[in-house]
CSV table of C-alpha atoms in Angstrom, one decimal:
chain,number,residue,atom,x,y,z
A,592,MET,CA,17.7,92.9,142.1
A,593,ARG,CA,16.1,95.6,140.0
A,594,PHE,CA,16.8,99.3,139.8
A,595,VAL,CA,14.3,101.5,138.0
A,596,LEU,CA,14.5,105.2,137.3
A,597,PRO,CA,11.2,106.6,138.7
A,598,SER,CA,10.4,108.8,135.7
A,599,LEU,CA,10.8,105.9,133.2
A,600,LEU,CA,8.7,103.6,135.3
A,601,ALA,CA,6.0,106.3,135.6
A,602,LEU,CA,6.0,106.8,131.9
A,603,ALA,CA,5.6,103.1,131.3
A,604,ILE,CA,2.7,102.7,133.8
A,605,CYS,CA,0.8,105.9,133.3
A,606,HIS,CA,0.8,106.1,129.5
A,607,SER,CA,-2.0,104.9,127.3
A,608,ALA,CA,-2.2,101.2,127.0
A,609,HIS,CA,-2.7,101.6,123.3
A,610,ALA,CA,0.3,103.8,122.6
A,611,ASP,CA,4.0,103.1,122.7
A,612,LEU,CA,6.6,105.7,123.8
A,613,LEU,CA,9.7,106.0,121.7
A,614,TYR,CA,13.0,107.8,122.4
A,615,ALA,CA,14.6,109.2,119.3
A,616,MET,CA,17.8,111.1,118.7
A,617,ARG,CA,17.5,113.7,116.0
A,618,GLY,CA,20.7,115.7,115.4
A,619,THR,CA,22.0,116.3,119.0
A,620,VAL,CA,18.5,116.5,120.5
A,621,LEU,CA,16.8,113.7,122.4
A,622,HIS,CA,13.1,113.5,121.8
A,623,ARG,CA,10.2,111.4,123.1
A,624,LEU,CA,7.5,110.3,120.6
A,625,ASP,CA,4.0,109.2,121.4
A,626,THR,CA,2.9,106.7,118.7
A,627,ASP,CA,-0.8,107.6,119.2
A,628,THR,CA,-0.5,111.4,118.7
A,629,ARG,CA,2.7,111.1,116.6
A,630,ILE,CA,3.9,114.2,118.4
A,631,ALA,CA,7.6,114.4,119.4
A,632,SER,CA,8.6,116.5,122.4
A,633,ILE,CA,12.1,117.6,123.3
A,634,VAL,CA,13.7,115.8,126.3
A,635,ALA,CA,17.1,117.4,126.3
A,636,HIS,CA,20.0,118.7,124.2
A,637,THR,CA,22.7,116.1,124.6
A,638,GLY,CA,25.5,117.8,122.7
A,639,LEU,CA,26.5,114.4,121.1
A,640,PRO,CA,27.4,115.3,117.5
A,641,ARG,CA,27.3,111.9,115.8
A,642,VAL,CA,25.0,109.4,117.4
A,643,SER,CA,24.5,106.3,115.2
A,644,SER,CA,22.2,104.1,117.4
A,645,MET,CA,20.5,103.9,120.7
A,646,THR,CA,18.9,101.4,123.1
A,647,VAL,CA,17.6,101.1,126.7
A,648,VAL,CA,19.8,99.4,129.2
A,649,GLY,CA,18.7,99.3,132.8
A,650,ASN,CA,17.7,102.9,133.9
A,651,GLN,CA,19.6,104.6,131.1
A,652,LEU,CA,19.7,105.1,127.4
A,653,VAL,CA,22.8,103.8,125.8
A,654,ALA,CA,24.0,105.1,122.5
A,655,VAL,CA,27.0,104.8,120.1
A,656,ASN,CA,28.6,108.2,119.3
A,657,LEU,CA,31.2,108.5,116.6
A,658,GLU,CA,34.2,110.5,117.8
A,659,GLY,CA,37.3,110.7,115.6
A,660,GLY,CA,36.2,107.6,113.8
A,661,ILE,CA,35.8,105.6,117.0
A,662,GLY,CA,32.5,104.3,118.3
A,663,GLN,CA,32.1,105.5,121.9
A,664,LEU,CA,29.6,103.6,124.0
A,665,THR,CA,27.8,106.4,125.9
A,666,GLU,CA,25.1,106.6,128.5
A,667,ILE,CA,22.4,109.2,128.2
A,668,ASP,CA,20.2,110.2,131.2
A,669,PRO,CA,16.6,110.0,129.8
A,670,VAL,CA,15.5,112.9,132.0
A,671,THR,CA,18.4,115.4,131.9
A,672,GLY,CA,20.2,114.4,128.7
A,673,ASP,CA,23.5,114.2,130.6
A,674,VAL,CA,26.0,111.9,128.9
A,675,SER,CA,28.9,109.7,130.2
A,676,VAL,CA,31.3,107.7,128.0
A,677,ILE,CA,31.4,104.1,129.1
A,678,ASP,CA,33.9,102.5,126.7
A,679,GLU,CA,35.2,102.5,123.2
A,680,LEU,CA,34.1,99.8,120.8
A,681,ASP,CA,36.8,97.5,119.5
A,682,PHE,CA,35.1,97.0,116.1
A,683,SER,CA,34.5,99.4,113.2
A,684,VAL,CA,31.2,101.2,113.1
A,685,SER,CA,29.5,103.9,111.1
A,686,LEU,CA,26.4,106.1,111.3
A,687,ALA,CA,24.5,103.1,109.9
A,688,MET,CA,24.6,100.5,112.6
A,689,GLY,CA,22.3,98.7,115.0
A,690,LEU,CA,22.4,98.5,118.8
A,691,ALA,CA,20.1,96.4,121.0
A,692,ALA,CA,20.0,95.0,124.5
A,693,HIS,CA,18.2,92.0,126.1
A,694,ASP,CA,18.6,90.2,129.4
A,695,GLY,CA,21.6,92.2,130.4
A,696,GLU,CA,23.5,91.7,127.2
A,697,LEU,CA,24.3,94.4,124.6
A,698,TYR,CA,24.7,93.7,120.9
A,699,GLY,CA,26.0,95.9,118.0
A,700,SER,CA,26.6,95.6,114.3
A,701,SER,CA,29.9,96.5,112.6
A,702,GLN,CA,30.4,98.7,109.6
A,703,GLN,CA,32.1,96.1,107.4
A,704,PHE,CA,29.8,93.3,106.3
A,705,SER,CA,27.6,94.2,109.3
A,706,ASP,CA,29.0,91.5,111.6
A,707,ILE,CA,27.1,91.4,114.9
A,708,TYR,CA,28.9,91.4,118.2
A,709,ARG,CA,28.1,90.9,121.8
A,710,ILE,CA,29.5,93.9,123.6
A,711,THR,CA,30.9,93.7,127.1
A,712,PRO,CA,32.3,97.0,128.5
A,713,GLY,CA,35.9,96.6,129.6
A,714,ALA,CA,36.4,93.3,127.7
A,715,PRO,CA,36.8,92.2,124.0
A,716,SER,CA,33.6,92.0,122.0
A,717,THR,CA,32.4,88.5,121.0
A,718,LEU,CA,31.6,87.9,117.3
A,719,ILE,CA,28.0,86.4,117.0
A,720,VAL,CA,27.2,86.7,113.3
A,721,GLU,CA,30.0,86.8,110.8
A,722,ASP,CA,29.9,88.3,107.2
A,723,PHE,CA,26.2,89.2,107.3
A,724,SER,CA,26.7,91.0,104.0
A,725,LEU,CA,23.9,93.4,104.7
A,726,SER,CA,24.0,97.0,105.8
A,727,VAL,CA,22.3,96.9,109.2
A,728,SER,CA,20.9,100.3,110.2
A,729,GLY,CA,18.7,99.2,113.1
A,730,MET,CA,18.2,96.3,115.5
A,731,ASP,CA,15.9,95.5,118.4
A,732,PHE,CA,14.8,92.4,120.4
A,733,ASP,CA,11.2,91.3,120.6
A,734,SER,CA,9.7,90.0,123.9
A,735,ASP,CA,10.7,86.4,123.1
A,736,GLY,CA,14.4,87.4,122.9
A,737,THR,CA,14.7,87.2,119.1
A,738,LEU,CA,16.9,89.9,117.6
A,739,TRP,CA,15.5,91.6,114.5
A,740,ALA,CA,17.8,93.6,112.2
A,741,LEU,CA,16.8,96.0,109.4
A,742,ASP,CA,18.8,96.7,106.3
A,743,GLY,CA,17.3,100.1,106.0
A,744,ALA,CA,19.2,101.5,103.0
A,745,LEU,CA,17.2,103.3,100.3
A,746,SER,CA,17.7,100.5,97.7
A,747,THR,CA,17.1,97.4,99.8
A,748,LYS,CA,15.0,97.3,103.0
A,749,HIS,CA,15.5,93.7,104.1
A,750,LEU,CA,14.1,92.5,107.5
A,751,ILE,CA,16.0,89.7,109.2
A,752,LYS,CA,15.7,87.6,112.4
A,753,VAL,CA,18.8,86.7,114.2
A,754,ASN,CA,19.4,83.9,116.8
A,755,VAL,CA,22.1,85.3,119.1
A,756,ASN,CA,22.6,81.8,120.6
A,757,ASP,CA,23.8,80.0,117.5
A,758,GLY,CA,24.3,83.0,115.1
A,759,SER,CA,21.8,81.7,112.6
A,760,THR,CA,19.8,84.3,110.5
A,761,GLU,CA,16.5,84.2,108.6
A,762,ILE,CA,15.4,86.8,106.1
A,763,VAL,CA,11.8,87.6,106.8
A,764,SER,CA,11.4,89.8,103.7
A,765,LYS,CA,13.5,91.1,100.9
A,766,ASN,CA,12.7,94.7,99.9
A,767,GLY,CA,9.4,94.5,101.9
A,768,LEU,CA,9.8,98.1,102.9
A,769,ILE,CA,11.2,99.4,99.6
A,770,GLU,CA,8.3,101.8,99.1
A,771,HIS,CA,9.4,103.8,102.1
A,772,GLY,CA,12.4,106.1,102.5
A,773,PRO,CA,15.6,105.3,104.4
A,774,MET,CA,15.1,104.0,107.9
A,775,ALA,CA,17.8,104.5,110.5
A,776,ALA,CA,16.3,102.4,113.3
A,777,ILE,CA,13.6,100.0,114.4
A,778,ALA,CA,12.0,99.6,117.9
A,779,PHE,CA,9.6,97.3,119.5
A,780,GLY,CA,7.2,99.1,121.8
A,781,SER,CA,5.8,97.6,125.0
A,782,SER,CA,2.8,96.7,123.0
A,783,GLY,CA,4.9,94.3,120.9
A,784,ARG,CA,4.6,96.4,117.8
A,785,MET,CA,7.6,97.2,115.6
A,786,TRP,CA,8.1,100.8,114.6
A,787,ALA,CA,10.3,102.7,112.2
A,788,ILE,CA,10.3,106.3,110.9
A,789,ASP,CA,10.6,107.1,107.2
A,790,GLY,CA,13.7,109.3,106.9
A,791,ASP,CA,12.3,111.2,103.9
A,792,THR,CA,8.8,112.0,105.0
A,793,ASP,CA,8.9,111.6,108.8
A,794,GLU,CA,6.0,109.1,108.6
A,795,LEU,CA,5.7,106.7,111.5
A,796,ILE,CA,5.8,103.2,110.0
A,797,LEU,CA,4.2,100.1,111.6
A,798,ILE,CA,6.1,97.0,110.5
A,799,ASP,CA,4.4,93.7,110.1
A,800,THR,CA,6.8,91.1,111.5
A,801,VAL,CA,5.1,88.3,109.5
A,802,THR,CA,5.2,89.8,106.1
A,803,GLY,CA,8.0,92.3,106.6
A,804,THR,CA,6.0,95.1,105.1
A,805,GLY,CA,5.2,98.5,106.6
A,806,GLN,CA,2.1,100.7,106.9
A,807,SER,CA,2.3,104.4,107.5
A,808,VAL,CA,0.1,105.5,110.4
A,809,GLY,CA,0.7,109.2,109.7
A,810,VAL,CA,3.3,111.9,109.7
A,811,THR,CA,5.2,112.7,113.0
A,812,THR,CA,5.6,116.3,114.1
A,813,GLY,CA,7.5,118.3,116.7
A,814,TRP,CA,11.0,117.6,115.5
A,815,GLY,CA,12.0,121.1,114.7
A,816,ASN,CA,14.6,121.7,112.1
A,817,ASP,CA,17.0,118.9,113.1
A,818,ARG,CA,18.2,116.4,110.5
A,819,SER,CA,16.8,112.9,110.2
A,820,ILE,CA,16.6,110.5,113.1
A,821,VAL,CA,19.8,108.6,113.8
A,822,GLY,CA,18.8,106.4,116.7
A,823,MET,CA,15.5,105.2,118.2
A,824,THR,CA,14.4,102.9,121.1
A,825,ALA,CA,11.2,102.3,123.1
A,826,VAL,CA,10.3,102.8,126.8
A,827,PRO,CA,10.0,99.2,128.0
A,828,ALA,CA,7.0,97.7,129.7
A,829,PRO,CA,7.0,98.0,133.5
A,830,SER,CA,7.6,94.2,133.9
A,831,SER,CA,10.8,94.4,131.8
A,832,LEU,CA,12.2,97.7,133.0
A,833,ALA,CA,15.7,97.9,134.3
A,834,VAL,CA,17.5,94.6,134.8
A,835,LEU,CA,20.5,95.8,136.8
A,836,GLY,CA,23.2,93.6,135.1
A,837,LEU,CA,24.6,95.9,132.4
A,838,SER,CA,24.0,99.1,134.4
A,839,LEU,CA,26.1,97.7,137.2
A,840,MET,CA,28.7,96.6,134.8
A,841,PHE,CA,28.8,100.1,133.3
A,842,ALA,CA,29.2,101.6,136.8
A,843,GLN,CA,32.0,99.3,137.6
A,844,ARG,CA,33.8,100.1,134.3
A,845,ARG,CA,33.6,103.9,135.1
A,846,ARG,CA,34.9,103.4,138.6
A,847,SER,CA,37.9,101.4,137.3
A,848,ARG,CA,39.1,104.3,135.1
């Protein structure tokens, strides 16, 4: 069973085959970015003050918002910007964290040692990778189901592959993106390309997943005066849009409250 928000599906089908569409949170404002034009447009003002990461689950965007030192798992409507708290995370998080979803499963990185957890709303999180010893600032899955993590701090920039089935990790590159500024997120577009945004220059960076290096494709515009990007994800390809699993779980969790 699949459930697809019509506007998201229309975006995925009607948009240029060569461009990817990215959702990005900048300050409290949700934007949509076209990777061909590099122009960001405002989707909605969410009112969420401290979003640390974001991903697509089913027909909704899901973000982690820090409230009183607690990571709140929060749904964001990608059309209206309306928000709804799903659950509170049971592990410590910070503004530098990764969040990614694949096949109805949600994963997030912790603040201390960047352990990686499988997140199930309404149930304890499951530790997948322990003592990563890297400061993960962004995560996303490729089309093969491999989780990629970025240590996007200014002084490091490591790119890592993670096997969520056995918890093994592989460093693709050490400091491969060191020439760029801080990066708060990575996202695979429907084209299969990995994107990031330089937090100092607003340049859109295309990351080579073989070498772990990045190439600027130009400066993005349209952000206004908001501070740097704190979360980013991509509009999925039509074939992968909106597996119901996690959305249904979120709905059941809300009804049980």
